[in-house]
Each structure stands twice: as structure tokens, then as C-alpha cells.
Amino acid sequence: MAQRLSSKILIATILGIGFGLSWFYLKRVLNLEWIDTYLIHGVMDVVGQAFLRLLKMVVVPLILFSLMLGVLSFKNYQFLGRVSFYTLAFFLLSTVVAASFGLLVGSMVNFSVTHQDVASQAFDLKTQPPSIKSTILNIIPVNPFQSLVEGNTLQIIFIALIFGFLISRQNDLVRSRWEKGLNDLNDLFIRFTLWSMSFAPFAVFALLVKTFSELGWDSFVQLARYFLVLAFLLIFYLFGVYGIFLKWVCRFSPIIFFKKFRSVMLFAFSSSSSNATIPVTLDSLIKDFKIPTSIASLVVPLGATINMNGTSIMQAVATTFIAQIYGVELSFIDYVTVVIMATLATVGTAGVPGVGLITLSMVLQQVQLPLEGIAFIMSVDRLLDMIRTVVNVTGDAVASLWVHQKMSKRGSFTDY
Ligand code: ASP
């Protein structure tokens, strides 16, 4: 991403948080309700949401066309198999590591609260988390148009892989016709993303002013330890664990990585959605990190759905926290169950704001903890959601770098 735009997004983030926080406190002493009604919930909300809609608008066509194009560019299908294998291996292992890490730290901390101390919000589990069986079956679309209309990422990936493969089996003439068409379409949507990104500084500012002026800061005091432990773990995982992995395994300077990727991270932070961030992540990986489209277009959309390290850390810590406030002792088997469930829970649920709390109910159910426990942490989850989305999105980028490095090492992957 252009350096100037990236600096503007950084400034917008700082100003957005600053204005949002100031307004949160000022509105208590000033009687200026119209600012809240017209400026914060009116103008700011419209600007932020309009931008998110622009980006969401390109998610489906971008995944479809870029992945089909990616599959077409593979000359040898063993490579596609390898890319998929490395990608899934990375996602699975890193999620298990993240959940175990969250559990380990969470179980050592004394959160020093009981459920009488914490004000719970009305909690209504409207969206039921999907079962494992339906998650697997749901990968296969019954109606491809419905998958596109509903923006079901896993189904779109399935369609792109199968049809990309079938097109590649056609004769050269048909194949090159498709390739040209897909290239033009893909190019158009990338242009659209770049054009939308020019509004990013305003949108990031607007989104953050609204969010920070609304956070229930009082509950942060009651849940201070939970919040701080989790925020610290997420930030540590982001810079420490990914940083070490980048340096020692990918042989890529973490400083350069975070510098180049910072706009995407800021955008993930302000939108709380890995899904809405897909176009920006793809653009940055392809342009700034020179990752081939064939790798990025597979790893990123797949990662936005199934690779959520930040979410797994939250679920692990939240489970230990809820167990503590209800005075429940978790056994070793419970710990293993939490790791498995936190890993499975993220598969098949799209990376959208707050989804981690819904899937947390799957984890709690398995270890027989009351689902109402979720109500206690809801009030501080908005900010934590923003931080964990950054971890989730960064995980997808690190995975792309690693898969690229693995494939390049094999030497023969020259024509992607
Ligand atoms: N908001 C997160 C994401 O989009 C998911 C979550 O709620 O943890 O990646």
C-alpha cells in the first residue's frame, strides 16, 4: 500500500481513538445530545458503514475470480495439493498452539471476580453455532448462485477450485479465453478495491470515533484483569509469536513485515472483520510482499473463515475465566476438549464482528459451563474483538508468506 495512504490511515486511527474517547467523557458533562444523534450516529456511522459496504461488495467476486485464476495458473496439480496441504497444516497447528497458549496463561491467572461482582448484560444466543457435521456438509453448495448471493466463503472457494480445475482441463483455446476474461474481471475488482481504499482514512476515523465513544468503560474496571490478560496475550501473540515465526521460520524480517502490513492491521482493527478485510489483505500480499495470486487467493479467504488464532486465544481465556467465576475446576480432559473445540469452533464461521462470542458457546457447552457466562464478558468484547481480528488477519498473511516460502524452496514453482 502506498506509503502516504498508510501514514494517513495511522493518523486517522490515532485521531479516531482520541476523539472517540474524548467524546465519551465530554458527553457526560456537556448536554449536547445532537452531536451524538447527528454526528456520531449519523454522519460518522454513515461514512464508516458506507466504506465497509464498498469493501464487502468486492469480497465475493474477488475470491471467485482471483482463486479461479490462481487455479488456472497452476501447471501442475500436485502444487495445488501441496499449497492446500501446507495452508491447512498451518491453520490447524497455529490454532491449536493459540488455544493451548490461551488456556495455559488463563488457568494460571487469578481473575479475582465471582459472578456476583460482575454486571451481566442481557444475553440472548440468537444465532446458534453450527454443528461439526453441518460445517463439513456445508462446504458443498446445493445452489452455487445462493452461495454467491449469501457470500458463503467456504462454498465459494469450493466452486472456484472445482471450476478452475475443470477449465484448466480444456484445450488451450478455451482455456486462454477463460484466462483472459477472468484476468480482466479480477483486474477490475482490484481497481475497485484500490479506489475504495482512498477513502480509508476518513472511514477508519469515523468507525473508531463511533466505537470508542460508545464503549462501556465502566465494565472495564470490573473486568480489568480479564481484559488486560487477554489484550496482553493477543498483542504478545501478534508481535512475539508471529514475529519469531517470521524471523526463524519464514526468514523474513518482522520489522519490515509489520511496517508493510500495518495499514491492513489498522483496517482489521477498525472494522473487526476478517472478511471485510479480505480485499485489502489480498492487495497488500500481492503488491507489497510479492506473494503470487495463486497462493494469496487461496490462503486469505480460507484463512478469514477457518484461521482465527486470536479468536481461539479469546475462547480459551474466556473459558478459564467463566470457569473461575462459577467456581468450576476444569480437569485435564476439559482442557483438551477446550483446545479441540476452540479449533473446530472457528471453522466454518465467517470472520465477522463478534462471531467469536457466539462460537464460544460451543466450547462452553462441551465442558458443561453455563452459557450465561458469555453475558459477563460481552461488555468488554467489542474492543477485544478489534484486537483479535488483527491477530486473525495477520495470521493469514503469515501463513501466505510461509506457504510461499515452502513452495519456492521446492524450486519448481516458477510459473504461478
Ligand atoms: N471479528 C473476528 C474476525 O472477523 C471474529 C471474532 O469474533 O473473533 O476475525
Short mmCIF file of C-alpha atoms and ligand atoms in Angstrom, two decimals:
data_model
loop_
_atom_site.label_atom_id
_atom_site.label_comp_id
_atom_site.label_asym_id
_atom_site.label_seq_id
_atom_site.Cartn_x
_atom_site.Cartn_y
_atom_site.Cartn_z
CA MET A 1 0.00 0.00 0.00
CA ALA A 2 1.28 3.45 -0.85
CA GLN A 3 3.30 4.94 1.98
CA ARG A 4 1.25 8.14 2.09
CA LEU A 5 -2.05 6.33 2.36
CA SER A 6 -0.67 4.10 5.05
CA SER A 7 0.52 7.11 7.10
CA LYS A 8 -2.85 8.76 6.66
CA ILE A 9 -4.59 5.62 7.98
CA LEU A 10 -2.28 5.62 11.00
CA ILE A 11 -3.05 9.26 11.74
CA ALA A 12 -6.78 8.58 11.27
CA THR A 13 -6.57 5.72 13.79
CA ILE A 14 -4.90 7.86 16.44
CA LEU A 15 -7.30 10.76 15.88
CA GLY A 16 -10.33 8.45 15.79
CA ILE A 17 -9.46 6.82 19.11
CA GLY A 18 -8.60 10.23 20.63
CA PHE A 19 -11.82 11.93 19.51
CA GLY A 20 -13.95 8.91 20.39
CA LEU A 21 -12.56 8.67 23.92
CA SER A 22 -12.79 12.42 24.47
CA TRP A 23 -16.39 12.47 23.36
CA PHE A 24 -17.23 9.53 25.63
CA TYR A 25 -16.21 11.61 28.65
CA LEU A 26 -17.32 15.02 27.36
CA LYS A 27 -20.88 13.91 26.64
CA ARG A 28 -21.31 13.16 30.34
CA VAL A 29 -20.72 16.78 31.28
CA LEU A 30 -21.96 18.62 28.22
CA ASN A 31 -25.54 18.46 27.26
CA LEU A 32 -25.07 18.20 23.54
CA GLU A 33 -27.22 15.27 22.57
CA TRP A 34 -27.45 16.42 18.97
CA ILE A 35 -23.75 15.62 18.49
CA ASP A 36 -24.44 12.01 19.41
CA THR A 37 -27.57 11.82 17.31
CA TYR A 38 -26.48 13.62 14.17
CA LEU A 39 -22.72 13.48 14.14
CA ILE A 40 -21.73 10.19 15.80
CA HIS A 41 -24.75 8.02 14.95
CA GLY A 42 -25.48 9.96 11.79
CA VAL A 43 -22.52 11.21 9.76
CA MET A 44 -19.77 9.06 11.33
CA ASP A 45 -21.83 5.92 11.13
CA VAL A 46 -22.79 6.55 7.51
CA VAL A 47 -19.19 7.24 6.46
CA GLY A 48 -17.85 4.13 8.25
CA GLN A 49 -20.61 1.79 7.11
CA ALA A 50 -20.54 3.10 3.53
CA PHE A 51 -16.87 2.26 3.29
CA LEU A 52 -17.35 -1.20 4.77
CA ARG A 53 -20.10 -1.83 2.24
CA LEU A 54 -17.79 -0.82 -0.60
CA LEU A 55 -15.23 -3.36 0.52
CA LYS A 56 -17.75 -6.09 1.24
CA MET A 57 -19.09 -5.51 -2.26
CA VAL A 58 -15.87 -6.85 -3.79
CA VAL A 59 -15.24 -9.75 -1.42
CA VAL A 60 -17.30 -12.34 -3.32
CA PRO A 61 -16.19 -11.52 -6.90
CA LEU A 62 -12.60 -11.10 -5.78
CA ILE A 63 -12.45 -14.51 -4.06
CA LEU A 64 -14.17 -16.19 -7.01
CA PHE A 65 -12.20 -14.65 -9.87
CA SER A 66 -8.80 -14.47 -8.24
CA LEU A 67 -8.97 -18.04 -6.98
CA MET A 68 -10.17 -19.40 -10.33
CA LEU A 69 -7.33 -17.51 -11.95
CA GLY A 70 -4.93 -18.86 -9.37
CA VAL A 71 -6.01 -22.45 -10.04
CA LEU A 72 -5.72 -21.88 -13.79
CA SER A 73 -2.17 -20.70 -13.42
CA PHE A 74 -1.04 -23.94 -11.79
CA LYS A 75 0.63 -26.04 -14.41
CA ASN A 76 0.94 -28.99 -12.12
CA TYR A 77 -1.86 -30.01 -9.78
CA GLN A 78 0.48 -31.54 -7.28
CA PHE A 79 1.34 -27.96 -6.40
CA LEU A 80 -2.25 -27.06 -5.69
CA GLY A 81 -2.42 -30.09 -3.41
CA ARG A 82 0.76 -29.01 -1.65
CA VAL A 83 -0.36 -25.41 -1.23
CA SER A 84 -3.64 -26.62 0.26
CA PHE A 85 -1.85 -29.09 2.49
CA TYR A 86 0.61 -26.53 3.88
CA THR A 87 -2.14 -23.97 4.32
CA LEU A 88 -4.40 -26.31 6.27
CA ALA A 89 -1.46 -27.64 8.31
CA PHE A 90 -0.51 -24.08 9.27
CA PHE A 91 -4.07 -23.15 10.16
CA LEU A 92 -4.65 -26.26 12.24
CA LEU A 93 -1.36 -26.21 14.13
CA SER A 94 -1.36 -22.48 14.80
CA THR A 95 -4.93 -22.62 16.11
CA VAL A 96 -4.06 -25.48 18.45
CA VAL A 97 -0.99 -23.57 19.65
CA ALA A 98 -3.04 -20.38 20.13
CA ALA A 99 -5.78 -22.14 22.10
CA SER A 100 -3.27 -24.03 24.28
CA PHE A 101 -1.36 -20.82 24.91
CA GLY A 102 -4.58 -19.06 25.97
CA LEU A 103 -5.51 -21.95 28.26
CA LEU A 104 -2.10 -22.16 29.84
CA VAL A 105 -2.00 -18.49 30.75
CA GLY A 106 -5.72 -18.26 31.54
CA SER A 107 -5.53 -21.14 34.01
CA MET A 108 -2.61 -19.53 35.84
CA VAL A 109 -4.27 -16.15 36.36
CA ASN A 110 -6.42 -15.33 39.32
CA PHE A 111 -9.09 -13.12 37.77
CA SER A 112 -10.32 -12.31 41.27
CA VAL A 113 -14.00 -11.95 40.46
CA THR A 114 -17.06 -14.02 41.17
CA HIS A 115 -20.23 -13.86 39.18
CA GLN A 116 -21.81 -11.66 41.87
CA ASP A 117 -19.20 -8.96 41.23
CA VAL A 118 -19.78 -8.58 37.53
CA ALA A 119 -22.77 -6.93 35.97
CA SER A 120 -24.04 -9.19 33.23
CA GLN A 121 -25.78 -7.93 30.12
CA ALA A 122 -28.96 -9.47 28.86
CA PHE A 123 -27.69 -12.38 26.83
CA ASP A 124 -29.65 -13.98 24.13
CA LEU A 125 -27.98 -16.55 21.93
CA LYS A 126 -29.93 -15.76 18.80
CA THR A 127 -27.58 -17.36 16.33
CA GLN A 128 -26.95 -20.99 17.07
CA PRO A 129 -23.43 -22.14 16.30
CA PRO A 130 -23.29 -24.79 13.55
CA SER A 131 -22.64 -28.43 14.38
CA ILE A 132 -19.46 -30.10 13.11
CA LYS A 133 -21.45 -32.34 10.76
CA SER A 134 -23.25 -29.43 9.13
CA THR A 135 -20.00 -27.46 8.93
CA ILE A 136 -18.46 -30.24 6.82
CA LEU A 137 -21.52 -30.76 4.64
CA ASN A 138 -21.96 -27.03 4.21
CA ILE A 139 -18.75 -26.78 2.21
CA ILE A 140 -20.58 -28.28 -0.76
CA PRO A 141 -23.10 -25.82 -2.20
CA VAL A 142 -26.52 -27.01 -3.31
CA ASN A 143 -27.01 -23.87 -5.32
CA PRO A 144 -23.86 -22.04 -6.45
CA PHE A 145 -25.78 -18.82 -7.03
CA GLN A 146 -27.08 -18.90 -3.49
CA SER A 147 -23.51 -19.35 -2.22
CA LEU A 148 -22.50 -16.23 -4.11
CA VAL A 149 -25.52 -14.24 -3.02
CA GLU A 150 -25.04 -15.22 0.62
CA GLY A 151 -21.27 -14.75 0.42
CA ASN A 152 -20.55 -18.20 1.87
CA THR A 153 -16.74 -18.15 1.70
CA LEU A 154 -16.06 -21.89 2.00
CA GLN A 155 -18.64 -22.69 -0.68
CA ILE A 156 -17.22 -20.01 -2.99
CA ILE A 157 -13.73 -21.45 -2.51
CA PHE A 158 -15.12 -24.89 -3.35
CA ILE A 159 -16.77 -23.56 -6.53
CA ALA A 160 -13.62 -21.67 -7.60
CA LEU A 161 -11.39 -24.70 -7.05
CA ILE A 162 -13.60 -27.14 -8.93
CA PHE A 163 -14.45 -24.86 -11.85
CA GLY A 164 -10.92 -23.51 -12.07
CA PHE A 165 -9.69 -27.08 -12.28
CA LEU A 166 -12.26 -28.04 -14.93
CA ILE A 167 -11.41 -25.02 -17.08
CA SER A 168 -7.74 -25.88 -16.86
CA ARG A 169 -8.50 -29.30 -18.39
CA GLN A 170 -9.95 -27.71 -21.53
CA ASN A 171 -7.98 -27.22 -24.72
CA ASP A 172 -5.60 -24.26 -24.99
CA LEU A 173 -8.00 -22.07 -26.94
CA VAL A 174 -10.89 -22.36 -24.47
CA ARG A 175 -8.55 -22.13 -21.55
CA SER A 176 -6.88 -18.93 -22.72
CA ARG A 177 -10.28 -17.37 -23.44
CA TRP A 178 -11.31 -18.02 -19.85
CA GLU A 179 -7.99 -16.84 -18.56
CA LYS A 180 -8.28 -13.55 -20.37
CA GLY A 181 -11.86 -12.96 -19.21
CA LEU A 182 -11.06 -13.82 -15.61
CA ASN A 183 -7.97 -11.66 -15.69
CA ASP A 184 -9.96 -8.65 -16.87
CA LEU A 185 -12.65 -9.21 -14.24
CA ASN A 186 -10.14 -9.71 -11.47
CA ASP A 187 -8.27 -6.60 -12.53
CA LEU A 188 -11.48 -4.59 -12.44
CA PHE A 189 -12.28 -5.60 -8.87
CA ILE A 190 -8.73 -4.95 -7.73
CA ARG A 191 -9.01 -1.47 -9.23
CA PHE A 192 -12.25 -1.00 -7.38
CA THR A 193 -10.58 -2.03 -4.10
CA LEU A 194 -7.75 0.44 -4.67
CA TRP A 195 -10.19 3.19 -5.46
CA SER A 196 -12.23 2.42 -2.31
CA MET A 197 -9.07 2.43 -0.23
CA SER A 198 -8.54 6.10 -0.97
CA PHE A 199 -11.47 6.75 1.40
CA ALA A 200 -9.98 4.52 4.09
CA PRO A 201 -8.53 7.29 6.30
CA PHE A 202 -11.95 9.00 6.65
CA ALA A 203 -13.72 5.71 7.20
CA VAL A 204 -11.22 4.46 9.78
CA PHE A 205 -11.56 7.75 11.64
CA ALA A 206 -15.38 7.59 11.55
CA LEU A 207 -15.54 3.93 12.62
CA LEU A 208 -13.20 4.49 15.55
CA VAL A 209 -14.84 7.69 16.78
CA LYS A 210 -18.17 5.88 16.92
CA THR A 211 -16.82 2.74 18.58
CA PHE A 212 -14.69 4.49 21.18
CA SER A 213 -17.37 6.99 22.12
CA GLU A 214 -19.73 4.12 22.88
CA LEU A 215 -17.64 1.58 24.75
CA GLY A 216 -18.88 0.87 28.24
CA TRP A 217 -15.69 1.89 30.02
CA ASP A 218 -17.22 1.22 33.45
CA SER A 219 -17.27 -2.51 32.83
CA PHE A 220 -13.56 -2.40 32.01
CA VAL A 221 -12.93 -1.69 35.68
CA GLN A 222 -14.88 -4.72 36.87
CA LEU A 223 -13.32 -6.95 34.25
CA ALA A 224 -9.90 -5.30 34.32
CA ARG A 225 -7.91 -8.49 34.80
CA TYR A 226 -9.76 -10.45 32.15
CA PHE A 227 -9.42 -7.60 29.70
CA LEU A 228 -5.76 -6.89 30.40
CA VAL A 229 -4.67 -10.54 30.40
CA LEU A 230 -6.44 -11.19 27.13
CA ALA A 231 -5.32 -7.97 25.44
CA PHE A 232 -1.74 -8.63 26.54
CA LEU A 233 -1.84 -12.22 25.27
CA LEU A 234 -3.25 -11.15 21.92
CA ILE A 235 -0.62 -8.46 21.47
CA PHE A 236 2.12 -10.81 22.61
CA TYR A 237 0.96 -13.47 20.16
CA LEU A 238 0.74 -10.90 17.38
CA PHE A 239 4.21 -9.41 17.71
CA GLY A 240 6.02 -12.08 19.72
CA VAL A 241 4.86 -15.41 18.36
CA TYR A 242 4.29 -14.29 14.76
CA GLY A 243 7.45 -12.16 14.95
CA ILE A 244 9.57 -15.16 15.98
CA PHE A 245 7.90 -17.37 13.40
CA LEU A 246 8.57 -14.82 10.68
CA LYS A 247 12.18 -14.42 11.69
CA TRP A 248 13.15 -18.01 12.34
CA VAL A 249 10.89 -20.00 10.11
CA CYS A 250 9.97 -17.70 7.21
CA ARG A 251 13.33 -15.90 7.32
CA PHE A 252 11.50 -12.61 6.86
CA SER A 253 12.25 -9.52 8.90
CA PRO A 254 9.35 -8.97 11.34
CA ILE A 255 10.06 -5.25 11.34
CA ILE A 256 9.64 -4.99 7.59
CA PHE A 257 6.59 -7.23 7.77
CA PHE A 258 4.76 -5.17 10.38
CA LYS A 259 5.73 -1.93 8.66
CA LYS A 260 4.35 -3.05 5.34
CA PHE A 261 1.30 -4.72 6.82
CA ARG A 262 0.35 -2.03 9.31
CA SER A 263 -2.41 -0.43 7.23
CA VAL A 264 -4.13 -3.79 6.84
CA MET A 265 -3.82 -4.33 10.59
CA LEU A 266 -5.31 -0.92 11.32
CA PHE A 267 -8.12 -1.62 8.95
CA ALA A 268 -8.80 -5.00 10.58
CA PHE A 269 -8.82 -3.21 13.94
CA SER A 270 -11.34 -0.59 12.92
CA SER A 271 -13.65 -2.97 11.05
CA SER A 272 -13.47 -6.01 13.42
CA SER A 273 -13.98 -8.20 10.42
CA SER A 274 -11.51 -10.52 8.72
CA ASN A 275 -14.00 -10.94 5.91
CA ALA A 276 -14.32 -7.25 5.10
CA THR A 277 -10.52 -7.02 5.23
CA ILE A 278 -10.00 -9.74 2.56
CA PRO A 279 -9.63 -7.33 -0.42
CA VAL A 280 -7.11 -5.18 1.46
CA THR A 281 -5.14 -8.20 2.71
CA LEU A 282 -5.00 -9.70 -0.78
CA ASP A 283 -3.88 -6.44 -2.31
CA SER A 284 -1.11 -5.95 0.23
CA LEU A 285 0.18 -9.53 -0.02
CA ILE A 286 0.30 -9.48 -3.79
CA LYS A 287 1.73 -5.97 -4.19
CA ASP A 288 3.85 -5.36 -1.09
CA PHE A 289 5.01 -8.90 -0.38
CA LYS A 290 5.04 -10.25 -3.94
CA ILE A 291 3.07 -13.33 -2.97
CA PRO A 292 1.69 -15.00 -6.12
CA THR A 293 -2.07 -14.58 -6.63
CA SER A 294 -2.41 -18.36 -6.76
CA ILE A 295 -1.24 -18.63 -3.14
CA ALA A 296 -2.73 -15.46 -1.66
CA SER A 297 -6.15 -16.01 -3.23
CA LEU A 298 -6.38 -19.44 -1.65
CA VAL A 299 -4.82 -18.77 1.75
CA VAL A 300 -6.50 -15.44 2.59
CA PRO A 301 -10.21 -16.25 2.03
CA LEU A 302 -9.75 -19.68 3.56
CA GLY A 303 -7.93 -18.13 6.50
CA ALA A 304 -10.62 -15.48 7.01
CA THR A 305 -13.03 -18.33 7.65
CA ILE A 306 -11.04 -21.04 9.35
CA ASN A 307 -7.88 -19.48 10.71
CA MET A 308 -8.70 -17.42 13.75
CA ASN A 309 -5.85 -17.61 16.20
CA GLY A 310 -6.97 -14.51 18.05
CA THR A 311 -10.46 -15.91 18.45
CA SER A 312 -9.12 -19.22 19.79
CA ILE A 313 -6.98 -17.39 22.36
CA MET A 314 -10.05 -15.43 23.47
CA GLN A 315 -12.15 -18.59 23.73
CA ALA A 316 -9.54 -20.37 25.80
CA VAL A 317 -9.07 -17.45 28.21
CA ALA A 318 -12.82 -16.79 28.38
CA THR A 319 -13.45 -20.44 29.29
CA THR A 320 -10.97 -20.34 32.16
CA PHE A 321 -12.45 -17.01 33.27
CA ILE A 322 -16.03 -18.27 33.21
CA ALA A 323 -14.98 -21.48 35.00
CA GLN A 324 -13.38 -19.34 37.70
CA ILE A 325 -16.32 -17.01 38.23
CA TYR A 326 -18.62 -20.02 38.64
CA GLY A 327 -16.07 -21.80 40.86
CA VAL A 328 -15.76 -24.77 38.48
CA GLU A 329 -12.49 -26.71 38.42
CA LEU A 330 -11.51 -27.76 34.89
CA SER A 331 -9.92 -31.20 34.52
CA PHE A 332 -7.13 -32.13 32.11
CA ILE A 333 -9.71 -33.72 29.79
CA ASP A 334 -11.64 -30.45 29.87
CA TYR A 335 -8.52 -28.59 28.79
CA VAL A 336 -8.01 -30.94 25.86
CA THR A 337 -11.69 -30.56 24.97
CA VAL A 338 -11.37 -26.77 25.03
CA VAL A 339 -8.39 -26.86 22.66
CA ILE A 340 -10.20 -29.17 20.23
CA MET A 341 -13.45 -27.23 20.42
CA ALA A 342 -11.79 -23.81 20.12
CA THR A 343 -10.08 -25.12 16.99
CA LEU A 344 -13.24 -26.58 15.49
CA ALA A 345 -15.43 -23.66 16.53
CA THR A 346 -13.65 -21.26 14.23
CA VAL A 347 -14.02 -23.48 11.16
CA GLY A 348 -16.99 -22.61 9.01
CA THR A 349 -17.93 -19.39 10.74
CA ALA A 350 -17.22 -16.29 8.74
CA GLY A 351 -14.85 -13.67 10.13
CA VAL A 352 -17.40 -11.03 11.06
CA PRO A 353 -17.67 -8.83 14.16
CA GLY A 354 -18.47 -10.68 17.36
CA VAL A 355 -18.74 -14.16 15.89
CA GLY A 356 -16.17 -15.45 18.37
CA LEU A 357 -18.61 -14.91 21.24
CA ILE A 358 -21.27 -16.97 19.50
CA THR A 359 -18.96 -19.88 18.83
CA LEU A 360 -17.67 -19.64 22.39
CA SER A 361 -20.96 -21.22 23.37
CA MET A 362 -19.87 -24.41 21.55
CA VAL A 363 -16.77 -24.56 23.72
CA LEU A 364 -18.63 -23.85 26.96
CA GLN A 365 -21.26 -26.45 26.17
CA GLN A 366 -18.65 -29.16 25.75
CA VAL A 367 -17.15 -28.55 29.18
CA GLN A 368 -20.55 -28.09 30.83
CA LEU A 369 -20.11 -24.45 31.74
CA PRO A 370 -23.19 -22.20 31.81
CA LEU A 371 -23.70 -20.35 28.55
CA GLU A 372 -24.85 -17.33 30.54
CA GLY A 373 -21.17 -16.87 31.38
CA ILE A 374 -20.86 -15.18 27.99
CA ALA A 375 -23.06 -12.37 29.30
CA PHE A 376 -20.33 -11.37 31.75
CA ILE A 377 -17.68 -10.73 29.14
CA MET A 378 -19.87 -9.16 26.47
CA SER A 379 -19.40 -5.62 27.70
CA VAL A 380 -15.64 -5.64 27.08
CA ASP A 381 -15.71 -7.82 23.99
CA ARG A 382 -16.05 -5.04 21.42
CA LEU A 383 -12.50 -3.79 21.91
CA LEU A 384 -11.11 -7.30 22.32
CA ASP A 385 -12.83 -8.26 19.08
CA MET A 386 -10.95 -5.47 17.32
CA ILE A 387 -7.62 -6.67 18.68
CA ARG A 388 -8.24 -10.34 17.94
CA THR A 389 -9.33 -9.54 14.38
CA VAL A 390 -5.87 -8.01 13.85
CA VAL A 391 -4.34 -11.28 15.10
CA ASN A 392 -6.62 -13.32 12.83
CA VAL A 393 -5.83 -11.29 9.72
CA THR A 394 -2.09 -11.18 10.46
CA GLY A 395 -2.16 -14.97 10.86
CA ASP A 396 -3.45 -15.31 7.30
CA ALA A 397 -0.67 -13.10 5.99
CA VAL A 398 2.00 -15.01 7.92
CA ALA A 399 0.53 -18.27 6.57
CA SER A 400 0.75 -16.92 3.00
CA LEU A 401 4.38 -15.97 3.49
CA TRP A 402 5.20 -19.36 4.93
CA VAL A 403 3.39 -21.32 2.21
CA HIS A 404 5.11 -19.18 -0.41
CA GLN A 405 8.47 -19.83 1.16
CA LYS A 406 7.78 -23.59 1.32
CA MET A 407 6.72 -23.70 -2.31
CA SER A 408 9.64 -21.59 -3.51
CA LYS A 409 12.03 -23.91 -1.72
CA ARG A 410 10.79 -26.70 -3.90
CA GLY A 411 12.31 -24.74 -6.76
CA SER A 412 9.95 -25.82 -9.48
CA PHE A 413 7.16 -23.40 -8.65
CA THR A 414 8.27 -20.80 -11.12
CA ASP A 415 5.21 -20.09 -13.16
CA TYR A 416 2.45 -19.28 -10.74
N1 ASP B 1 -14.27 -10.48 14.47
C1 ASP B 1 -13.40 -11.61 14.29
C2 ASP B 1 -12.93 -11.66 12.85
O1 ASP B 1 -13.59 -11.18 11.97
C3 ASP B 1 -14.05 -12.91 14.67
C4 ASP B 1 -14.33 -12.95 16.16
O2 ASP B 1 -15.39 -12.52 16.58
O3 ASP B 1 -13.46 -13.41 16.90
O4 ASP B 1 -11.89 -12.19 12.56
#
